[in-house]
Short mmCIF file of C-alpha atoms and ligand atoms in Angstrom, two decimals:
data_model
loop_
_atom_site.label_atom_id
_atom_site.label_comp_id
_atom_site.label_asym_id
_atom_site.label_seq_id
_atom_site.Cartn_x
_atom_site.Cartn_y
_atom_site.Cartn_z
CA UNK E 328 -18.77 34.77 -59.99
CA UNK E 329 -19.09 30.98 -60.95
CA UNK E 330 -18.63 29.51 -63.89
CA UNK E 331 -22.12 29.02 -66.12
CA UNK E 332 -22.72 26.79 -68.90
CA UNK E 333 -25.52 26.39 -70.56
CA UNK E 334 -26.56 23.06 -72.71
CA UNK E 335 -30.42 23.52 -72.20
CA UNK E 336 -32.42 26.05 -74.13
CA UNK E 337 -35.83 24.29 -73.98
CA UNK E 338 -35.50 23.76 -77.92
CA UNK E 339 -32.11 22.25 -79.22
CA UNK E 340 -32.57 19.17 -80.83
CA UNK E 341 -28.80 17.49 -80.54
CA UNK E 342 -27.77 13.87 -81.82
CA UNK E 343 -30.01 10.92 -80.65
CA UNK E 344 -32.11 13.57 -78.07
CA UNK E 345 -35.54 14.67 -78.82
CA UNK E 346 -36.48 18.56 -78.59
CA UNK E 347 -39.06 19.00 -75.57
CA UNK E 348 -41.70 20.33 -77.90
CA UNK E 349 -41.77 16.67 -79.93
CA UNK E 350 -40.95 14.80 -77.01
CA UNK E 351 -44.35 16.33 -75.59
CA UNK E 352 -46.11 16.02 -78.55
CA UNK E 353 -45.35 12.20 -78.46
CA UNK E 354 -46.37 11.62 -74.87
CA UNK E 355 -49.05 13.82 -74.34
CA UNK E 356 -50.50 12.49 -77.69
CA UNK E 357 -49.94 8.54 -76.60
CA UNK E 358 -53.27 6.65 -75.89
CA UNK E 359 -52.40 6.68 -72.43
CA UNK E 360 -51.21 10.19 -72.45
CA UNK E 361 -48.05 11.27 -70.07
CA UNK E 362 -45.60 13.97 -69.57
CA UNK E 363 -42.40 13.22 -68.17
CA UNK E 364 -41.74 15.50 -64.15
CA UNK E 365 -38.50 17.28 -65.78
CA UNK E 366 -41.27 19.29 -67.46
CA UNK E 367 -42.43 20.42 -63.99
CA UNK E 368 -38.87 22.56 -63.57
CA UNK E 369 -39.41 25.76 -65.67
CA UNK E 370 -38.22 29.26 -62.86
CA UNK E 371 -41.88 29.21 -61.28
CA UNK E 372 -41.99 25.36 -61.27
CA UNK E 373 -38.44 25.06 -59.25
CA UNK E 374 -40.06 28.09 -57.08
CA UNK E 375 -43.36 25.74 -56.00
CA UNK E 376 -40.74 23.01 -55.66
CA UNK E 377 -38.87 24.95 -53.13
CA UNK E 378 -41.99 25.87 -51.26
CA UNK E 379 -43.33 22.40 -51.35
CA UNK E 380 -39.76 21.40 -49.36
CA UNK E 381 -41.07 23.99 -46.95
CA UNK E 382 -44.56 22.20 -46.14
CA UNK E 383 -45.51 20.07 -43.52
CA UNK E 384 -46.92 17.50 -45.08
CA UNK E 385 -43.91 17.25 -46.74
CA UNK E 386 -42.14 15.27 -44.36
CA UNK E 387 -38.82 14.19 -47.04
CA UNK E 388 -36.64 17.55 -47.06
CA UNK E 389 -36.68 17.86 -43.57
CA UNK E 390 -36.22 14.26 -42.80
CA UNK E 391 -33.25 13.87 -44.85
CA UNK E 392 -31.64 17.45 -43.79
CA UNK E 393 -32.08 15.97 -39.94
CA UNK E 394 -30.03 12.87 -41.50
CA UNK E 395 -27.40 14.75 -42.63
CA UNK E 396 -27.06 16.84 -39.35
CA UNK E 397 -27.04 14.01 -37.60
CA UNK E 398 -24.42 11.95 -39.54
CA UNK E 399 -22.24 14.67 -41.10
CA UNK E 400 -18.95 13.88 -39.46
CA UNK E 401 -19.64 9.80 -40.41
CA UNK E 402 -20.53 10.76 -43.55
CA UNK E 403 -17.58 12.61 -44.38
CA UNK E 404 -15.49 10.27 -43.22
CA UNK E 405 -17.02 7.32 -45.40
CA UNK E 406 -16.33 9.67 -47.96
CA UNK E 407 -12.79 9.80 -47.52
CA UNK E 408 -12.75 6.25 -46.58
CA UNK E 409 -12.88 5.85 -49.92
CA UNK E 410 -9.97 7.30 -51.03
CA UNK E 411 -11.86 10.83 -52.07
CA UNK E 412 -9.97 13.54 -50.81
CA UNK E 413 -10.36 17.54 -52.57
CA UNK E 414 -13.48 15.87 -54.28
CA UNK E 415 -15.61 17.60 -57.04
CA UNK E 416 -19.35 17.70 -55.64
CA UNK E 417 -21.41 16.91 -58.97
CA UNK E 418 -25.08 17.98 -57.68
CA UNK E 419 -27.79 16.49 -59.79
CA UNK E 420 -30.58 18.58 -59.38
CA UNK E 421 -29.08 21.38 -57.50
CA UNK E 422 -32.09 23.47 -57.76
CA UNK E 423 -31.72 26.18 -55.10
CA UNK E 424 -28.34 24.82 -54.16
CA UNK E 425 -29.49 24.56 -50.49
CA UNK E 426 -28.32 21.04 -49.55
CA UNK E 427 -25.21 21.42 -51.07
CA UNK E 428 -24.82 24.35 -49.22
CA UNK E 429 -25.01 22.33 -45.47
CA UNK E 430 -23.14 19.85 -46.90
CA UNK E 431 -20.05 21.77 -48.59
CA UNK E 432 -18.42 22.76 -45.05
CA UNK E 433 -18.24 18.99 -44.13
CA UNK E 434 -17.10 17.67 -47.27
CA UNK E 435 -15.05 20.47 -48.59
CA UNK E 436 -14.92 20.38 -52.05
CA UNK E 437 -12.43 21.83 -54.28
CA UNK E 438 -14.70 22.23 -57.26
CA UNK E 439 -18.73 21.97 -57.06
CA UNK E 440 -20.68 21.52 -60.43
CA UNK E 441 -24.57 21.92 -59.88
CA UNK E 442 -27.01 20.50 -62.55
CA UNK E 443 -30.25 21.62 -63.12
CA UNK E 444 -32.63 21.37 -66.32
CA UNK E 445 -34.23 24.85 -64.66
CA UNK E 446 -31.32 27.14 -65.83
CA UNK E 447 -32.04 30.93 -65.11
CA UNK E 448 -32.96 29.06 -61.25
CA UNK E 449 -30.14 27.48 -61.33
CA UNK E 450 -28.08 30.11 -62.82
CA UNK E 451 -29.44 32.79 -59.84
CA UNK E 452 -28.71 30.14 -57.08
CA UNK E 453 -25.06 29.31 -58.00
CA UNK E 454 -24.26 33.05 -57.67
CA UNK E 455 -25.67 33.01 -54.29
CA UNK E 456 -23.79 30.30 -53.30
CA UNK E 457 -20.59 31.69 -54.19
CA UNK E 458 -20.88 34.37 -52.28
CA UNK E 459 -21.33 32.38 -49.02
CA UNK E 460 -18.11 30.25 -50.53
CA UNK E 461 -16.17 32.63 -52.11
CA UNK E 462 -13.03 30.44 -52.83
CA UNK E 463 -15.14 27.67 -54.21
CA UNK E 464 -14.64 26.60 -57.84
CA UNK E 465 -18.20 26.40 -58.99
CA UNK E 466 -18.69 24.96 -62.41
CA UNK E 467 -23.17 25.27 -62.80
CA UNK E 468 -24.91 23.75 -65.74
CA UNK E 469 -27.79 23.68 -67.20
CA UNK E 470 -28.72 20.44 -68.50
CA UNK E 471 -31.13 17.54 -68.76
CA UNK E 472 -29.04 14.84 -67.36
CA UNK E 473 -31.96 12.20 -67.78
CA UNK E 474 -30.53 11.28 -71.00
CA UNK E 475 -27.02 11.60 -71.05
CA UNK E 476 -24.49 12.66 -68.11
CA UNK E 477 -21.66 13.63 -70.47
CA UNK E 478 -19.85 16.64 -68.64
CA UNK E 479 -17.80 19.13 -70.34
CA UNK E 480 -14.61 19.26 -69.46
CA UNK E 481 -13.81 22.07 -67.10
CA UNK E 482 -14.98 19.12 -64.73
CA UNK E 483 -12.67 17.75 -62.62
CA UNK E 484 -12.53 13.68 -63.71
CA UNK E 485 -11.45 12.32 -60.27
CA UNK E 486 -12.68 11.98 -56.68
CA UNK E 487 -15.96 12.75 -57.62
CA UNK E 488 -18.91 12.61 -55.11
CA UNK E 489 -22.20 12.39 -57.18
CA UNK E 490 -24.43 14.30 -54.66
CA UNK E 491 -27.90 12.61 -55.65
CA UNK E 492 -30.42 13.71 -53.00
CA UNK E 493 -34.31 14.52 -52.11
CA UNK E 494 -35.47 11.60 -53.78
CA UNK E 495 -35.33 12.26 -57.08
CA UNK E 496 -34.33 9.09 -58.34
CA UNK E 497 -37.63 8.16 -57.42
CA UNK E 498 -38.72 9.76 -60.01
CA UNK E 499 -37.64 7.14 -62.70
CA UNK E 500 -39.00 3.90 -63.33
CA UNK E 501 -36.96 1.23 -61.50
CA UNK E 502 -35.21 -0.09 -64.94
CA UNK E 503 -34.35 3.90 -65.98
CA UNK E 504 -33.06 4.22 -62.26
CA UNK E 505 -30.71 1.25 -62.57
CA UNK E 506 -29.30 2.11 -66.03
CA UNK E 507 -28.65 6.04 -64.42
CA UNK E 508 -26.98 4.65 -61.53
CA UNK E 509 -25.40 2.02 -63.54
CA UNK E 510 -24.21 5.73 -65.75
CA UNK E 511 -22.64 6.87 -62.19
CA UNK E 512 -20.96 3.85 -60.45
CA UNK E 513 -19.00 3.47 -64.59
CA UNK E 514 -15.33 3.57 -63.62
CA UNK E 515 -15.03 6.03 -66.35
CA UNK E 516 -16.15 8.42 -64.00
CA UNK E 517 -12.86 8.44 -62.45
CA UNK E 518 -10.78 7.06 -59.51
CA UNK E 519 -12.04 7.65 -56.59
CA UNK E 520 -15.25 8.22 -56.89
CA UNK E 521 -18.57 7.75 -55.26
CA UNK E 522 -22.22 8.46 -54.72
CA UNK E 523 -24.61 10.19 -51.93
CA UNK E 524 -27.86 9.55 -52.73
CA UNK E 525 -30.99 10.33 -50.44
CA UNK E 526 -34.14 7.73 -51.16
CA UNK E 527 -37.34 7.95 -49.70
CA UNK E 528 -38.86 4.89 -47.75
CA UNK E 529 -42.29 3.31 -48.00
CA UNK E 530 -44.42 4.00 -45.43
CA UNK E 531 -48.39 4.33 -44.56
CA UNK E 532 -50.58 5.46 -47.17
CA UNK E 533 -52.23 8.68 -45.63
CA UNK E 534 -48.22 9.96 -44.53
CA UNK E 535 -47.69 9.32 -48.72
CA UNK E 536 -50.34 10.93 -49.96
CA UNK E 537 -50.68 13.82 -47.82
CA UNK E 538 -47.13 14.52 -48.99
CA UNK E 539 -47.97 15.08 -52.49
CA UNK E 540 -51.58 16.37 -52.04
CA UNK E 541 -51.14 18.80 -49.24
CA UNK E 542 -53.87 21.00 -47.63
CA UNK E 543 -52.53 24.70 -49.45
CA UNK E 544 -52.79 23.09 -52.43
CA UNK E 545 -48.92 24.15 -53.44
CA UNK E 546 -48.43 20.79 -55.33
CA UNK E 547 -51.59 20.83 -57.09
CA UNK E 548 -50.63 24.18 -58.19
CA UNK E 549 -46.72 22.38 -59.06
CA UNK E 550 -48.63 19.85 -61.07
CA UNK E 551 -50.79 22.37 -62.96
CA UNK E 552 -47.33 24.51 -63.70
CA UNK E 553 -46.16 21.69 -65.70
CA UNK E 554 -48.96 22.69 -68.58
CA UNK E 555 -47.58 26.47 -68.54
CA UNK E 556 -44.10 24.95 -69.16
CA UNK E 557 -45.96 22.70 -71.65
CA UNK E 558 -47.73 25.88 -73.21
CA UNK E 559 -44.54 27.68 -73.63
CA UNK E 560 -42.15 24.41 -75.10
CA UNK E 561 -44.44 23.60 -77.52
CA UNK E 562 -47.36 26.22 -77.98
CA UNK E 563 -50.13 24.03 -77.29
CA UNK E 564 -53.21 25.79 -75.39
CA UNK E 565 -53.75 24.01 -71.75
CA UNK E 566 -56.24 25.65 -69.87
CA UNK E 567 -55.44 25.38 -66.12
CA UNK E 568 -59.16 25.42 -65.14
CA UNK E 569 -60.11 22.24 -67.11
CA UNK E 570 -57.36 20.29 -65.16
CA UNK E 571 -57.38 18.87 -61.38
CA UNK E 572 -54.42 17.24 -59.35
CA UNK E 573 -54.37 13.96 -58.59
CA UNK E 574 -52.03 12.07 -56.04
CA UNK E 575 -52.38 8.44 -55.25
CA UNK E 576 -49.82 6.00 -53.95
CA UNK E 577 -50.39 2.36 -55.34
CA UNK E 578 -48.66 -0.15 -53.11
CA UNK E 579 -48.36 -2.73 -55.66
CA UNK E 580 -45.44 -0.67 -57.46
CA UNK E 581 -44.48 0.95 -54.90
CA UNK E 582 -45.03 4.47 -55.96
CA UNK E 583 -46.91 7.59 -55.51
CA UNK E 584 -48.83 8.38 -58.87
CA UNK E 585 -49.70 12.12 -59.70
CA UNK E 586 -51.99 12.57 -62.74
CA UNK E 587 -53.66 15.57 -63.98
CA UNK E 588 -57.26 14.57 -64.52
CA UNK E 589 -59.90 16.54 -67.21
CA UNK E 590 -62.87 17.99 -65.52
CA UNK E 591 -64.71 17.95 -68.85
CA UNK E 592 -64.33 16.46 -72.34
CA UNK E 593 -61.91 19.23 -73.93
CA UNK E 594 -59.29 19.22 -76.89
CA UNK E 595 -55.76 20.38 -76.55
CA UNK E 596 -53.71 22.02 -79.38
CA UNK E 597 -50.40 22.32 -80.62
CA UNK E 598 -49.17 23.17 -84.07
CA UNK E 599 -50.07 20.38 -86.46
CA UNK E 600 -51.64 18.56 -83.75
CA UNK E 601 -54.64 18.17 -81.32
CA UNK E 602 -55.38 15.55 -78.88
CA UNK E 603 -59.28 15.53 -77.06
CA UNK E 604 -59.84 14.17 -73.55
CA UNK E 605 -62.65 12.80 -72.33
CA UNK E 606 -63.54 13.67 -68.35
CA UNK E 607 -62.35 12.14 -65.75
CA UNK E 608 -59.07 11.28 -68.26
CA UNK E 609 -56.03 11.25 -66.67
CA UNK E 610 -52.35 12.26 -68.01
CA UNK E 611 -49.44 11.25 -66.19
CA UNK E 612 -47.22 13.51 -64.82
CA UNK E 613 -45.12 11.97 -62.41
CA UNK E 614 -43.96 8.55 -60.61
CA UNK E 615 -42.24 8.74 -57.21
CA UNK E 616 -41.06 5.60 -56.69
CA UNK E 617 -40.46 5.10 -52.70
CA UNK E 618 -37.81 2.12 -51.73
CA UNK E 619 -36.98 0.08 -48.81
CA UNK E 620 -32.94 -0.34 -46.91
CA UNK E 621 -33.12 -3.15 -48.61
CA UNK E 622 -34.51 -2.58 -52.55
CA UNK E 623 -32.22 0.41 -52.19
CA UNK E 624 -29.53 -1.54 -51.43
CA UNK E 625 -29.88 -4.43 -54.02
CA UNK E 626 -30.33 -1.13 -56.57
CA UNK E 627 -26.89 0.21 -55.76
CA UNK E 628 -25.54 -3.14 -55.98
CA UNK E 629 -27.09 -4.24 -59.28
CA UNK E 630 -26.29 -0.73 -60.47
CA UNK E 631 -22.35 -2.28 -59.77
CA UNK E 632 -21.36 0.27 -56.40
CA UNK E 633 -19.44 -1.38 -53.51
CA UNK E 634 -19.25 -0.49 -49.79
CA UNK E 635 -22.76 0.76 -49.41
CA UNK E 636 -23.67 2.53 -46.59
CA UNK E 637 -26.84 3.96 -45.04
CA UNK E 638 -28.28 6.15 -42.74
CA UNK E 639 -31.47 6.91 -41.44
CA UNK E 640 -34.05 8.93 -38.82
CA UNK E 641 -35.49 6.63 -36.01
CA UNK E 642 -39.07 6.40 -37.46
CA UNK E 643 -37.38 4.97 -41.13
CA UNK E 644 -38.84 7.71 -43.23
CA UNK E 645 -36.18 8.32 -45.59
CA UNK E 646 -32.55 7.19 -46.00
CA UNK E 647 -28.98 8.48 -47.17
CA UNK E 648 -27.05 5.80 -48.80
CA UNK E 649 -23.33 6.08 -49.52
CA UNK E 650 -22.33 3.84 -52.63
CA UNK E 651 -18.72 3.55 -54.05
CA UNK E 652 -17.89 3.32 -57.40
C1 AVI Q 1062 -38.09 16.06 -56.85
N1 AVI Q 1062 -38.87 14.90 -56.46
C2 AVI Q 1062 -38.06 13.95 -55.72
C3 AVI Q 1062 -40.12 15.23 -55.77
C4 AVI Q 1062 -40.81 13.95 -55.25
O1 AVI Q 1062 -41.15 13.93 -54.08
O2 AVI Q 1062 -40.97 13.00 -56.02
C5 AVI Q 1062 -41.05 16.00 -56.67
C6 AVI Q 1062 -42.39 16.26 -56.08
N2 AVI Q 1062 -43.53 15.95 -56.63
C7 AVI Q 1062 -44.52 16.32 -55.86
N3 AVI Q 1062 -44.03 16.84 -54.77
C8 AVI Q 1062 -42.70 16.81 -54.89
#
């Protein structure tokens, strides 16, 4: 049975980082009002997630899975190119584990650490993955490594392979993305050490926003989750049926935009505080930034990785870059 640590209860406040409930209370209270897409990941929230990956309109998880069947054997060999050999696969995001898992026989890591602010998920999916790899020294934890990537020390601290994909760094702004990466390619993460990241690619408009507005309505229903998650973190009372999805990609930054938009004028509340919306209000609950080879590339390189590498499918949907540190 793998190892399972938990530093993510949903309520800790530790030094320097906010508790969820205040750091929702802040943003969901701002003029503009927001809520940041780790609040998306509660168990039900990874579940939608996972059946989003299963939709046709979403066009990334398959795309990048055909990338990595495709390029396994090159990619493994970039890997230990670089000097990586027994590596520890650090999986940011591991969510249901299920990339990792195609990955692992090519790579073949000694020790594999998935991170995942959804713990009981998380938790669930590491034990299923050791039983398909039952020599495997899994380390998971349950973290939010948006604000700090400190890991505790059972983790091996050389040849690491920072296993980065879906597209999730898309999900920060481009100046939180650079300090992260800038976090990863650190030579205090060890000798030896390197990053596989997958990125999605601009594209046309209808492709975009059919991805994150599809016909079932499973990421409308994702979006919506995030105020249950909210409801439970900090007690406030959303009501799902006030609230509609909204997905929109604006070409100017480069990034689809989902909101959740008010039907009607209506007043949220949470202890000690209420905040009113007026209809047709918007909150923000998610950015997914979508890059180009060559944005991606500058990124890495700003971000201070070396020997960057790429692959991609034949239309140029989505990439897999390989970045050393
Ligand atoms: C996890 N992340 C990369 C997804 C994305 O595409 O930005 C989350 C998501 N949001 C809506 N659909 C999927």
């Amino acid at each position: 049975s793998p190892q399972f640590i938990n530093l993510y209860d949903g309520k800790t406040t530790r030094q320097n980082v906010q508790s969820p409930a205040s750091e929702l209370a802040q943003s969901i209270s701002a003029a503009a009002a927001s809520a940041s897409p780790k609040y998306f990941y509660n168990a039900l929230g990874s579940k939608l997630f996972e059946a989003i990956t299963q939709l046709d309109e979403y066009y990334p998880t398959r795309t990048e899975a055909a990338i990595f069947q495709a390029n396994h054997s090159q990619i493994a060999q970039a890997i230990s190119q670089t000097g990586i050999s027994q590596p520890c696969l650090i999986d940011l995001g591991a969510g249901n584990c299920a990339k990792a898992a195609t990955l692992i026989p090519h790579i073949l890591p000694h020790q594999y650490v998935p991170i995942d602010i959804s713990t009981d998920f998380l938790e669930d999916a590491a034990e299923q993955l050791q039983q398909n790899f039952p020599a495997l020294d899994i380390i998971g934890l349950g973290m939010d490594f948006s604000s700090q990537l400190e890991l505790p020390p059972q983790v091996q601290t050389h040849d690491r392979v920072f296993f980065y994909p879906g597209s999730s760094l898309g999900n920060f702004e481009p100046a939180q993305a650079l300090d992260f990466l800038s976090l990863i390619a650190n030579p205090a993460q060890g000798n030896a050490s390197g990053l596989l990241i997958g990125i999605d690619l601009v594209k046309d408009s209808a492709t975009l926003e059919a991805a994150y507005d599809d016909a079932l309505g499973v990421t409308g229903a994702f979006n919506k989750n995030l105020l249950l998650n909210a409801n439970s973190l900090m007690a406030s009372d959303f009501n799902l049926r006030q609230w509609q999805h909204v997905a929109l990609f604006n070409r100017e930054q480069s990034r689809i935009e989902m909101h959740l938009e008010a039907k009607q004028d209506l007043t949220v509340s949470w202890p000690g505080q209420q905040r009113d919306f007026k209809s047709g209000e918007r909150m923000l609950t998610e950015y997914s930034y979508k890059y180009t080879l060559d944005s991606m590339t500058e990124l890495l390189q700003q971000a201070g990785f070396k020997n960057i590498k790429h692959w991609t499918d034949s239309q140029q949907w989505f990439a897999v870059f390989w970045a050393e540190v």
